[in-house]
Amino acid sequence: MDGNDIEGLARLIFDYGLSQDEEIAPADAILAFGSHDEHVAERAAELYRQGMAPLVIFTGGLGRITSRLWHEAEASRFARIAERAGVPADAIVAEPDSTNTGDNIRFTQDLMRRRGIEGGKLLVVERPYRALRTRATLTRLWPGLDFEIASPELDYEDYARWYESGLAPISKHEFISVMVGDVERNVVYPERGWQDPVFTPEAVLAASHELAQAGFTEQLLSDVSYW
């Protein structure tokens, strides 16, 4: 498989993972999911500056990738980025303990309940290629939540350039592996009750299989034989 083949397959999976709401409206809070991708923190700050919500909640401790990149929780790191981008410290809440998407949601629910801010509408900020899975997890684990997704406005080419530039904290190879892993999770996790089912086209399944066979396997689950 040559580079052009890999690019085509990766772009297909990237586009499959998108779940951006066409129009977003003001909300009670912005909820940004932590990861290695600081574009999410920048997007959350941008939405705050636009007056889309009076509060920004960052969720994330140290996950599978960031535990080997940083010693600081994702939520704490993203909060610092947001402050530098103009969000006042008193408009930021951090949830620094979760290590997976399910805990992101459960711990944020608990945090909002303790602070008396549950029940409102959320603007959810997530990596664009992860948005479909995050939406399906929210609808499963937080039924009735009123939310819209507002991802960083970046396409596959934007991300490819970032990972190729050496400025990103992980390699482009691992970025593609993350997307392959998300396809697998979209198949497996509904069976475990961890997210709602999503439609995965045969072309996307085939693309993820081909990329896995080509070695993009770092983020595959270790306890399933789907691949």
JSON list of C-alpha atoms in Angstrom, two decimals:
[
{"chain": "A", "resi": 1, "resn": "MET", "atom": "CA", "xyz": [0.00, 0.00, 0.00]},
{"chain": "A", "resi": 2, "resn": "ASP", "atom": "CA", "xyz": [1.51, 3.33, -1.03]},
{"chain": "A", "resi": 3, "resn": "GLY", "atom": "CA", "xyz": [1.13, 6.76, 0.52]},
{"chain": "A", "resi": 4, "resn": "ASN", "atom": "CA", "xyz": [-1.72, 7.80, -1.75]},
{"chain": "A", "resi": 5, "resn": "ASP", "atom": "CA", "xyz": [-3.68, 4.70, -0.80]},
{"chain": "A", "resi": 6, "resn": "ILE", "atom": "CA", "xyz": [-3.17, 5.41, 2.89]},
{"chain": "A", "resi": 7, "resn": "GLU", "atom": "CA", "xyz": [-4.23, 9.03, 2.49]},
{"chain": "A", "resi": 8, "resn": "GLY", "atom": "CA", "xyz": [-7.42, 8.07, 0.68]},
{"chain": "A", "resi": 9, "resn": "LEU", "atom": "CA", "xyz": [-8.41, 5.49, 3.27]},
{"chain": "A", "resi": 10, "resn": "ALA", "atom": "CA", "xyz": [-7.59, 7.78, 6.20]},
{"chain": "A", "resi": 11, "resn": "ARG", "atom": "CA", "xyz": [-9.56, 10.66, 4.69]},
{"chain": "A", "resi": 12, "resn": "LEU", "atom": "CA", "xyz": [-12.57, 8.35, 4.25]},
{"chain": "A", "resi": 13, "resn": "ILE", "atom": "CA", "xyz": [-12.48, 7.38, 7.93]},
{"chain": "A", "resi": 14, "resn": "PHE", "atom": "CA", "xyz": [-11.94, 10.99, 9.03]},
{"chain": "A", "resi": 15, "resn": "ASP", "atom": "CA", "xyz": [-15.03, 12.12, 7.15]},
{"chain": "A", "resi": 16, "resn": "TYR", "atom": "CA", "xyz": [-17.06, 9.20, 8.56]},
{"chain": "A", "resi": 17, "resn": "GLY", "atom": "CA", "xyz": [-16.26, 10.32, 12.11]},
{"chain": "A", "resi": 18, "resn": "LEU", "atom": "CA", "xyz": [-17.63, 13.83, 11.63]},
{"chain": "A", "resi": 19, "resn": "SER", "atom": "CA", "xyz": [-20.78, 14.88, 13.45]},
{"chain": "A", "resi": 20, "resn": "GLN", "atom": "CA", "xyz": [-20.83, 18.67, 13.38]},
{"chain": "A", "resi": 21, "resn": "ASP", "atom": "CA", "xyz": [-24.13, 20.45, 13.93]},
{"chain": "A", "resi": 22, "resn": "GLU", "atom": "CA", "xyz": [-24.78, 22.82, 11.04]},
{"chain": "A", "resi": 23, "resn": "GLU", "atom": "CA", "xyz": [-25.88, 25.70, 13.22]},
{"chain": "A", "resi": 24, "resn": "ILE", "atom": "CA", "xyz": [-25.09, 26.19, 16.87]},
{"chain": "A", "resi": 25, "resn": "ALA", "atom": "CA", "xyz": [-26.95, 28.39, 19.31]},
{"chain": "A", "resi": 26, "resn": "PRO", "atom": "CA", "xyz": [-25.98, 29.82, 22.70]},
{"chain": "A", "resi": 27, "resn": "ALA", "atom": "CA", "xyz": [-25.93, 27.33, 25.55]},
{"chain": "A", "resi": 28, "resn": "ASP", "atom": "CA", "xyz": [-25.57, 27.20, 29.31]},
{"chain": "A", "resi": 29, "resn": "ALA", "atom": "CA", "xyz": [-22.05, 25.79, 29.18]},
{"chain": "A", "resi": 30, "resn": "ILE", "atom": "CA", "xyz": [-19.34, 24.57, 26.82]},
{"chain": "A", "resi": 31, "resn": "LEU", "atom": "CA", "xyz": [-18.09, 21.03, 27.48]},
{"chain": "A", "resi": 32, "resn": "ALA", "atom": "CA", "xyz": [-14.71, 20.28, 25.91]},
{"chain": "A", "resi": 33, "resn": "PHE", "atom": "CA", "xyz": [-13.34, 16.74, 25.85]},
{"chain": "A", "resi": 34, "resn": "GLY", "atom": "CA", "xyz": [-9.66, 16.37, 26.65]},
{"chain": "A", "resi": 35, "resn": "SER", "atom": "CA", "xyz": [-7.12, 14.54, 24.52]},
{"chain": "A", "resi": 36, "resn": "HIS", "atom": "CA", "xyz": [-3.70, 15.22, 22.99]},
{"chain": "A", "resi": 37, "resn": "ASP", "atom": "CA", "xyz": [-5.33, 17.69, 20.57]},
{"chain": "A", "resi": 38, "resn": "GLU", "atom": "CA", "xyz": [-5.13, 21.23, 21.89]},
{"chain": "A", "resi": 39, "resn": "HIS", "atom": "CA", "xyz": [-7.24, 22.53, 18.99]},
{"chain": "A", "resi": 40, "resn": "VAL", "atom": "CA", "xyz": [-10.19, 21.52, 21.16]},
{"chain": "A", "resi": 41, "resn": "ALA", "atom": "CA", "xyz": [-9.18, 23.95, 23.91]},
{"chain": "A", "resi": 42, "resn": "GLU", "atom": "CA", "xyz": [-8.69, 26.70, 21.35]},
{"chain": "A", "resi": 43, "resn": "ARG", "atom": "CA", "xyz": [-12.13, 26.06, 19.85]},
{"chain": "A", "resi": 44, "resn": "ALA", "atom": "CA", "xyz": [-13.76, 26.11, 23.29]},
{"chain": "A", "resi": 45, "resn": "ALA", "atom": "CA", "xyz": [-12.11, 29.47, 24.01]},
{"chain": "A", "resi": 46, "resn": "GLU", "atom": "CA", "xyz": [-13.26, 30.80, 20.64]},
{"chain": "A", "resi": 47, "resn": "LEU", "atom": "CA", "xyz": [-16.86, 29.83, 21.40]},
{"chain": "A", "resi": 48, "resn": "TYR", "atom": "CA", "xyz": [-16.64, 31.51, 24.80]},
{"chain": "A", "resi": 49, "resn": "ARG", "atom": "CA", "xyz": [-15.30, 34.73, 23.26]},
{"chain": "A", "resi": 50, "resn": "GLN", "atom": "CA", "xyz": [-18.19, 34.65, 20.79]},
{"chain": "A", "resi": 51, "resn": "GLY", "atom": "CA", "xyz": [-20.59, 34.70, 23.73]},
{"chain": "A", "resi": 52, "resn": "MET", "atom": "CA", "xyz": [-21.91, 31.21, 23.11]},
{"chain": "A", "resi": 53, "resn": "ALA", "atom": "CA", "xyz": [-21.86, 30.24, 26.81]},
{"chain": "A", "resi": 54, "resn": "PRO", "atom": "CA", "xyz": [-20.80, 31.77, 30.15]},
{"chain": "A", "resi": 55, "resn": "LEU", "atom": "CA", "xyz": [-18.93, 28.71, 31.39]},
{"chain": "A", "resi": 56, "resn": "VAL", "atom": "CA", "xyz": [-16.36, 26.30, 29.95]},
{"chain": "A", "resi": 57, "resn": "ILE", "atom": "CA", "xyz": [-15.99, 22.79, 31.39]},
{"chain": "A", "resi": 58, "resn": "PHE", "atom": "CA", "xyz": [-12.88, 20.79, 30.46]},
{"chain": "A", "resi": 59, "resn": "THR", "atom": "CA", "xyz": [-12.96, 17.06, 31.13]},
{"chain": "A", "resi": 60, "resn": "GLY", "atom": "CA", "xyz": [-10.02, 14.67, 31.04]},
{"chain": "A", "resi": 61, "resn": "GLY", "atom": "CA", "xyz": [-7.29, 13.24, 33.21]},
{"chain": "A", "resi": 62, "resn": "LEU", "atom": "CA", "xyz": [-4.53, 11.25, 31.56]},
{"chain": "A", "resi": 63, "resn": "GLY", "atom": "CA", "xyz": [-5.66, 8.73, 28.96]},
{"chain": "A", "resi": 64, "resn": "ARG", "atom": "CA", "xyz": [-4.10, 6.02, 26.88]},
{"chain": "A", "resi": 65, "resn": "ILE", "atom": "CA", "xyz": [-2.06, 8.50, 24.82]},
{"chain": "A", "resi": 66, "resn": "THR", "atom": "CA", "xyz": [-1.60, 11.51, 27.08]},
{"chain": "A", "resi": 67, "resn": "SER", "atom": "CA", "xyz": [-0.36, 9.42, 30.03]},
{"chain": "A", "resi": 68, "resn": "ARG", "atom": "CA", "xyz": [2.90, 9.03, 28.13]},
{"chain": "A", "resi": 69, "resn": "LEU", "atom": "CA", "xyz": [3.01, 12.61, 26.86]},
{"chain": "A", "resi": 70, "resn": "TRP", "atom": "CA", "xyz": [2.32, 14.76, 29.91]},
{"chain": "A", "resi": 71, "resn": "HIS", "atom": "CA", "xyz": [2.21, 14.70, 33.69]},
{"chain": "A", "resi": 72, "resn": "GLU", "atom": "CA", "xyz": [-0.57, 17.28, 33.75]},
{"chain": "A", "resi": 73, "resn": "ALA", "atom": "CA", "xyz": [-4.23, 16.31, 33.37]},
{"chain": "A", "resi": 74, "resn": "GLU", "atom": "CA", "xyz": [-5.74, 17.10, 29.98]},
{"chain": "A", "resi": 75, "resn": "ALA", "atom": "CA", "xyz": [-8.42, 19.27, 31.60]},
{"chain": "A", "resi": 76, "resn": "SER", "atom": "CA", "xyz": [-5.84, 21.31, 33.50]},
{"chain": "A", "resi": 77, "resn": "ARG", "atom": "CA", "xyz": [-3.70, 21.77, 30.41]},
{"chain": "A", "resi": 78, "resn": "PHE", "atom": "CA", "xyz": [-6.68, 22.79, 28.29]},
{"chain": "A", "resi": 79, "resn": "ALA", "atom": "CA", "xyz": [-7.82, 25.23, 31.00]},
{"chain": "A", "resi": 80, "resn": "ARG", "atom": "CA", "xyz": [-4.44, 26.98, 30.85]},
{"chain": "A", "resi": 81, "resn": "ILE", "atom": "CA", "xyz": [-4.70, 27.23, 27.05]},
{"chain": "A", "resi": 82, "resn": "ALA", "atom": "CA", "xyz": [-8.19, 28.69, 27.34]},
{"chain": "A", "resi": 83, "resn": "GLU", "atom": "CA", "xyz": [-7.03, 31.26, 29.88]},
{"chain": "A", "resi": 84, "resn": "ARG", "atom": "CA", "xyz": [-4.23, 32.35, 27.57]},
{"chain": "A", "resi": 85, "resn": "ALA", "atom": "CA", "xyz": [-6.84, 32.66, 24.82]},
{"chain": "A", "resi": 86, "resn": "GLY", "atom": "CA", "xyz": [-8.95, 35.06, 26.86]},
{"chain": "A", "resi": 87, "resn": "VAL", "atom": "CA", "xyz": [-11.28, 32.94, 28.99]},
{"chain": "A", "resi": 88, "resn": "PRO", "atom": "CA", "xyz": [-11.35, 34.22, 32.60]},
{"chain": "A", "resi": 89, "resn": "ALA", "atom": "CA", "xyz": [-10.29, 31.67, 35.22]},
{"chain": "A", "resi": 90, "resn": "ASP", "atom": "CA", "xyz": [-13.60, 32.04, 37.03]},
{"chain": "A", "resi": 91, "resn": "ALA", "atom": "CA", "xyz": [-15.43, 30.97, 33.86]},
{"chain": "A", "resi": 92, "resn": "ILE", "atom": "CA", "xyz": [-13.55, 27.65, 33.69]},
{"chain": "A", "resi": 93, "resn": "VAL", "atom": "CA", "xyz": [-14.25, 24.38, 35.50]},
{"chain": "A", "resi": 94, "resn": "ALA", "atom": "CA", "xyz": [-11.90, 21.40, 35.17]},
{"chain": "A", "resi": 95, "resn": "GLU", "atom": "CA", "xyz": [-12.68, 17.71, 35.68]},
{"chain": "A", "resi": 96, "resn": "PRO", "atom": "CA", "xyz": [-9.17, 16.17, 35.82]},
{"chain": "A", "resi": 97, "resn": "ASP", "atom": "CA", "xyz": [-9.81, 12.56, 36.82]},
{"chain": "A", "resi": 98, "resn": "SER", "atom": "CA", "xyz": [-11.47, 10.73, 33.92]},
{"chain": "A", "resi": 99, "resn": "THR", "atom": "CA", "xyz": [-9.44, 8.42, 31.70]},
{"chain": "A", "resi": 100, "resn": "ASN", "atom": "CA", "xyz": [-11.98, 7.40, 29.06]},
{"chain": "A", "resi": 101, "resn": "THR", "atom": "CA", "xyz": [-15.03, 8.82, 27.30]},
{"chain": "A", "resi": 102, "resn": "GLY", "atom": "CA", "xyz": [-17.52, 7.11, 29.59]},
{"chain": "A", "resi": 103, "resn": "ASP", "atom": "CA", "xyz": [-15.86, 8.55, 32.68]},
{"chain": "A", "resi": 104, "resn": "ASN", "atom": "CA", "xyz": [-15.63, 11.96, 30.99]},
{"chain": "A", "resi": 105, "resn": "ILE", "atom": "CA", "xyz": [-19.40, 11.93, 30.87]},
{"chain": "A", "resi": 106, "resn": "ARG", "atom": "CA", "xyz": [-20.12, 10.41, 34.27]},
{"chain": "A", "resi": 107, "resn": "PHE", "atom": "CA", "xyz": [-17.63, 12.60, 36.12]},
{"chain": "A", "resi": 108, "resn": "THR", "atom": "CA", "xyz": [-18.89, 15.72, 34.33]},
{"chain": "A", "resi": 109, "resn": "GLN", "atom": "CA", "xyz": [-22.46, 14.84, 35.32]},
{"chain": "A", "resi": 110, "resn": "ASP", "atom": "CA", "xyz": [-21.33, 14.58, 38.95]},
{"chain": "A", "resi": 111, "resn": "LEU", "atom": "CA", "xyz": [-19.39, 17.84, 38.74]},
{"chain": "A", "resi": 112, "resn": "MET", "atom": "CA", "xyz": [-22.34, 19.72, 37.27]},
{"chain": "A", "resi": 113, "resn": "ARG", "atom": "CA", "xyz": [-24.68, 18.24, 39.85]},
{"chain": "A", "resi": 114, "resn": "ARG", "atom": "CA", "xyz": [-22.42, 19.33, 42.71]},
{"chain": "A", "resi": 115, "resn": "ARG", "atom": "CA", "xyz": [-22.20, 22.84, 41.29]},
{"chain": "A", "resi": 116, "resn": "GLY", "atom": "CA", "xyz": [-25.95, 23.07, 40.71]},
{"chain": "A", "resi": 117, "resn": "ILE", "atom": "CA", "xyz": [-25.62, 23.60, 36.95]},
{"chain": "A", "resi": 118, "resn": "GLU", "atom": "CA", "xyz": [-27.15, 20.38, 35.66]},
{"chain": "A", "resi": 119, "resn": "GLY", "atom": "CA", "xyz": [-30.08, 20.36, 33.28]},
{"chain": "A", "resi": 120, "resn": "GLY", "atom": "CA", "xyz": [-28.93, 23.02, 30.87]},
{"chain": "A", "resi": 121, "resn": "LYS", "atom": "CA", "xyz": [-27.90, 22.91, 27.25]},
{"chain": "A", "resi": 122, "resn": "LEU", "atom": "CA", "xyz": [-24.28, 22.12, 26.40]},
{"chain": "A", "resi": 123, "resn": "LEU", "atom": "CA", "xyz": [-22.07, 22.97, 23.45]},
{"chain": "A", "resi": 124, "resn": "VAL", "atom": "CA", "xyz": [-19.80, 19.94, 23.14]},
{"chain": "A", "resi": 125, "resn": "VAL", "atom": "CA", "xyz": [-16.33, 20.46, 21.70]},
{"chain": "A", "resi": 126, "resn": "GLU", "atom": "CA", "xyz": [-14.61, 17.33, 20.44]},
{"chain": "A", "resi": 127, "resn": "ARG", "atom": "CA", "xyz": [-12.06, 16.46, 17.77]},
{"chain": "A", "resi": 128, "resn": "PRO", "atom": "CA", "xyz": [-13.96, 16.41, 14.46]},
{"chain": "A", "resi": 129, "resn": "TYR", "atom": "CA", "xyz": [-13.04, 12.83, 13.56]},
{"chain": "A", "resi": 130, "resn": "ARG", "atom": "CA", "xyz": [-14.09, 11.65, 17.04]},
{"chain": "A", "resi": 131, "resn": "ALA", "atom": "CA", "xyz": [-17.39, 13.56, 17.14]},
{"chain": "A", "resi": 132, "resn": "LEU", "atom": "CA", "xyz": [-19.61, 10.72, 15.90]},
{"chain": "A", "resi": 133, "resn": "ARG", "atom": "CA", "xyz": [-18.44, 8.38, 18.66]},
{"chain": "A", "resi": 134, "resn": "THR", "atom": "CA", "xyz": [-18.70, 11.06, 21.32]},
{"chain": "A", "resi": 135, "resn": "ARG", "atom": "CA", "xyz": [-22.25, 11.89, 20.22]},
{"chain": "A", "resi": 136, "resn": "ALA", "atom": "CA", "xyz": [-23.25, 8.21, 20.41]},
{"chain": "A", "resi": 137, "resn": "THR", "atom": "CA", "xyz": [-21.69, 7.91, 23.87]},
{"chain": "A", "resi": 138, "resn": "LEU", "atom": "CA", "xyz": [-23.48, 11.00, 25.14]},
{"chain": "A", "resi": 139, "resn": "THR", "atom": "CA", "xyz": [-26.86, 9.86, 23.90]},
{"chain": "A", "resi": 140, "resn": "ARG", "atom": "CA", "xyz": [-26.32, 6.47, 25.55]},
{"chain": "A", "resi": 141, "resn": "LEU", "atom": "CA", "xyz": [-24.86, 7.54, 28.90]},
{"chain": "A", "resi": 142, "resn": "TRP", "atom": "CA", "xyz": [-26.58, 10.91, 29.31]},
{"chain": "A", "resi": 143, "resn": "PRO", "atom": "CA", "xyz": [-30.10, 10.37, 27.97]},
{"chain": "A", "resi": 144, "resn": "GLY", "atom": "CA", "xyz": [-32.12, 13.52, 27.54]},
{"chain": "A", "resi": 145, "resn": "LEU", "atom": "CA", "xyz": [-29.10, 15.81, 27.41]},
{"chain": "A", "resi": 146, "resn": "ASP", "atom": "CA", "xyz": [-29.68, 18.88, 25.24]},
{"chain": "A", "resi": 147, "resn": "PHE", "atom": "CA", "xyz": [-26.44, 19.41, 23.32]},
{"chain": "A", "resi": 148, "resn": "GLU", "atom": "CA", "xyz": [-24.89, 20.43, 20.04]},
{"chain": "A", "resi": 149, "resn": "ILE", "atom": "CA", "xyz": [-21.43, 19.54, 18.77]},
{"chain": "A", "resi": 150, "resn": "ALA", "atom": "CA", "xyz": [-19.08, 22.31, 17.69]},
{"chain": "A", "resi": 151, "resn": "SER", "atom": "CA", "xyz": [-15.75, 20.77, 16.68]},
{"chain": "A", "resi": 152, "resn": "PRO", "atom": "CA", "xyz": [-12.63, 22.62, 15.59]},
{"chain": "A", "resi": 153, "resn": "GLU", "atom": "CA", "xyz": [-13.24, 23.70, 12.00]},
{"chain": "A", "resi": 154, "resn": "LEU", "atom": "CA", "xyz": [-10.42, 21.64, 10.52]},
{"chain": "A", "resi": 155, "resn": "ASP", "atom": "CA", "xyz": [-10.55, 19.02, 7.76]},
{"chain": "A", "resi": 156, "resn": "TYR", "atom": "CA", "xyz": [-8.40, 15.99, 7.07]},
{"chain": "A", "resi": 157, "resn": "GLU", "atom": "CA", "xyz": [-5.80, 17.98, 5.16]},
{"chain": "A", "resi": 158, "resn": "ASP", "atom": "CA", "xyz": [-5.46, 20.44, 8.05]},
{"chain": "A", "resi": 159, "resn": "TYR", "atom": "CA", "xyz": [-4.83, 17.61, 10.48]},
{"chain": "A", "resi": 160, "resn": "ALA", "atom": "CA", "xyz": [-2.49, 15.78, 8.11]},
{"chain": "A", "resi": 161, "resn": "ARG", "atom": "CA", "xyz": [-0.33, 18.90, 7.78]},
{"chain": "A", "resi": 162, "resn": "TRP", "atom": "CA", "xyz": [-0.28, 19.36, 11.55]},
{"chain": "A", "resi": 163, "resn": "TYR", "atom": "CA", "xyz": [0.83, 15.81, 12.24]},
{"chain": "A", "resi": 164, "resn": "GLU", "atom": "CA", "xyz": [3.41, 15.96, 9.46]},
{"chain": "A", "resi": 165, "resn": "SER", "atom": "CA", "xyz": [4.82, 19.26, 10.74]},
{"chain": "A", "resi": 166, "resn": "GLY", "atom": "CA", "xyz": [6.36, 17.78, 13.86]},
{"chain": "A", "resi": 167, "resn": "LEU", "atom": "CA", "xyz": [4.40, 20.24, 16.03]},
{"chain": "A", "resi": 168, "resn": "ALA", "atom": "CA", "xyz": [1.77, 17.71, 17.08]},
{"chain": "A", "resi": 169, "resn": "PRO", "atom": "CA", "xyz": [2.47, 15.64, 20.20]},
{"chain": "A", "resi": 170, "resn": "ILE", "atom": "CA", "xyz": [1.89, 12.35, 18.36]},
{"chain": "A", "resi": 171, "resn": "SER", "atom": "CA", "xyz": [2.85, 11.09, 14.91]},
{"chain": "A", "resi": 172, "resn": "LYS", "atom": "CA", "xyz": [0.65, 11.02, 11.85]},
{"chain": "A", "resi": 173, "resn": "HIS", "atom": "CA", "xyz": [0.87, 7.23, 11.98]},
{"chain": "A", "resi": 174, "resn": "GLU", "atom": "CA", "xyz": [-0.67, 7.22, 15.44]},
{"chain": "A", "resi": 175, "resn": "PHE", "atom": "CA", "xyz": [-3.30, 9.77, 14.40]},
{"chain": "A", "resi": 176, "resn": "ILE", "atom": "CA", "xyz": [-4.47, 7.38, 11.68]},
{"chain": "A", "resi": 177, "resn": "SER", "atom": "CA", "xyz": [-4.30, 4.52, 14.18]},
{"chain": "A", "resi": 178, "resn": "VAL", "atom": "CA", "xyz": [-6.61, 6.47, 16.50]},
{"chain": "A", "resi": 179, "resn": "MET", "atom": "CA", "xyz": [-9.18, 6.77, 13.72]},
{"chain": "A", "resi": 180, "resn": "VAL", "atom": "CA", "xyz": [-8.91, 3.06, 12.94]},
{"chain": "A", "resi": 181, "resn": "GLY", "atom": "CA", "xyz": [-9.42, 2.34, 16.64]},
{"chain": "A", "resi": 182, "resn": "ASP", "atom": "CA", "xyz": [-12.54, 4.50, 16.70]},
{"chain": "A", "resi": 183, "resn": "VAL", "atom": "CA", "xyz": [-14.10, 2.52, 13.86]},
{"chain": "A", "resi": 184, "resn": "GLU", "atom": "CA", "xyz": [-13.51, -0.63, 15.89]},
{"chain": "A", "resi": 185, "resn": "ARG", "atom": "CA", "xyz": [-15.05, 0.94, 18.98]},
{"chain": "A", "resi": 186, "resn": "ASN", "atom": "CA", "xyz": [-18.12, 2.04, 17.03]},
{"chain": "A", "resi": 187, "resn": "VAL", "atom": "CA", "xyz": [-18.68, -1.63, 16.22]},
{"chain": "A", "resi": 188, "resn": "VAL", "atom": "CA", "xyz": [-17.83, -3.11, 19.62]},
{"chain": "A", "resi": 189, "resn": "TYR", "atom": "CA", "xyz": [-18.94, -0.54, 22.20]},
{"chain": "A", "resi": 190, "resn": "PRO", "atom": "CA", "xyz": [-22.69, -0.59, 21.41]},
{"chain": "A", "resi": 191, "resn": "GLU", "atom": "CA", "xyz": [-22.64, -4.33, 22.13]},
{"chain": "A", "resi": 192, "resn": "ARG", "atom": "CA", "xyz": [-21.17, -3.55, 25.55]},
{"chain": "A", "resi": 193, "resn": "GLY", "atom": "CA", "xyz": [-23.74, -0.86, 26.28]},
{"chain": "A", "resi": 194, "resn": "TRP", "atom": "CA", "xyz": [-21.14, 1.92, 26.28]},
{"chain": "A", "resi": 195, "resn": "GLN", "atom": "CA", "xyz": [-22.57, 3.91, 23.38]},
{"chain": "A", "resi": 196, "resn": "ASP", "atom": "CA", "xyz": [-25.55, 3.92, 21.05]},
{"chain": "A", "resi": 197, "resn": "PRO", "atom": "CA", "xyz": [-25.19, 2.12, 17.70]},
{"chain": "A", "resi": 198, "resn": "VAL", "atom": "CA", "xyz": [-23.92, 4.13, 14.75]},
{"chain": "A", "resi": 199, "resn": "PHE", "atom": "CA", "xyz": [-24.11, 3.27, 11.08]},
{"chain": "A", "resi": 200, "resn": "THR", "atom": "CA", "xyz": [-20.70, 2.36, 9.71]},
{"chain": "A", "resi": 201, "resn": "PRO", "atom": "CA", "xyz": [-20.63, 2.01, 5.91]},
{"chain": "A", "resi": 202, "resn": "GLU", "atom": "CA", "xyz": [-19.01, -1.07, 4.42]},
{"chain": "A", "resi": 203, "resn": "ALA", "atom": "CA", "xyz": [-16.45, 1.17, 2.69]},
{"chain": "A", "resi": 204, "resn": "VAL", "atom": "CA", "xyz": [-15.34, 2.53, 6.07]},
{"chain": "A", "resi": 205, "resn": "LEU", "atom": "CA", "xyz": [-15.10, -0.95, 7.57]},
{"chain": "A", "resi": 206, "resn": "ALA", "atom": "CA", "xyz": [-13.04, -2.07, 4.60]},
{"chain": "A", "resi": 207, "resn": "ALA", "atom": "CA", "xyz": [-10.79, 0.99, 4.86]},
{"chain": "A", "resi": 208, "resn": "SER", "atom": "CA", "xyz": [-10.16, 0.39, 8.55]},
{"chain": "A", "resi": 209, "resn": "HIS", "atom": "CA", "xyz": [-9.34, -3.28, 7.91]},
{"chain": "A", "resi": 210, "resn": "GLU", "atom": "CA", "xyz": [-6.87, -2.33, 5.19]},
{"chain": "A", "resi": 211, "resn": "LEU", "atom": "CA", "xyz": [-5.17, 0.24, 7.39]},
{"chain": "A", "resi": 212, "resn": "ALA", "atom": "CA", "xyz": [-4.98, -2.20, 10.29]},
{"chain": "A", "resi": 213, "resn": "GLN", "atom": "CA", "xyz": [-3.38, -4.77, 8.00]},
{"chain": "A", "resi": 214, "resn": "ALA", "atom": "CA", "xyz": [-0.90, -2.08, 6.91]},
{"chain": "A", "resi": 215, "resn": "GLY", "atom": "CA", "xyz": [0.21, -1.62, 10.52]},
{"chain": "A", "resi": 216, "resn": "PHE", "atom": "CA", "xyz": [-2.00, 1.15, 11.90]},
{"chain": "A", "resi": 217, "resn": "THR", "atom": "CA", "xyz": [-2.83, -0.86, 14.99]},
{"chain": "A", "resi": 218, "resn": "GLU", "atom": "CA", "xyz": [-1.57, 1.08, 18.04]},
{"chain": "A", "resi": 219, "resn": "GLN", "atom": "CA", "xyz": [-5.05, 2.05, 19.19]},
{"chain": "A", "resi": 220, "resn": "LEU", "atom": "CA", "xyz": [-6.94, -1.18, 18.54]},
{"chain": "A", "resi": 221, "resn": "LEU", "atom": "CA", "xyz": [-8.58, -2.90, 21.49]},
{"chain": "A", "resi": 222, "resn": "SER", "atom": "CA", "xyz": [-6.63, -5.81, 22.91]},
{"chain": "A", "resi": 223, "resn": "ASP", "atom": "CA", "xyz": [-9.62, -7.83, 24.11]},
{"chain": "A", "resi": 224, "resn": "VAL", "atom": "CA", "xyz": [-11.61, -8.36, 20.92]},
{"chain": "A", "resi": 225, "resn": "SER", "atom": "CA", "xyz": [-11.07, -10.45, 17.80]},
{"chain": "A", "resi": 226, "resn": "TYR", "atom": "CA", "xyz": [-13.01, -8.19, 15.46]},
{"chain": "A", "resi": 227, "resn": "TRP", "atom": "CA", "xyz": [-9.89, -7.50, 13.41]}
]
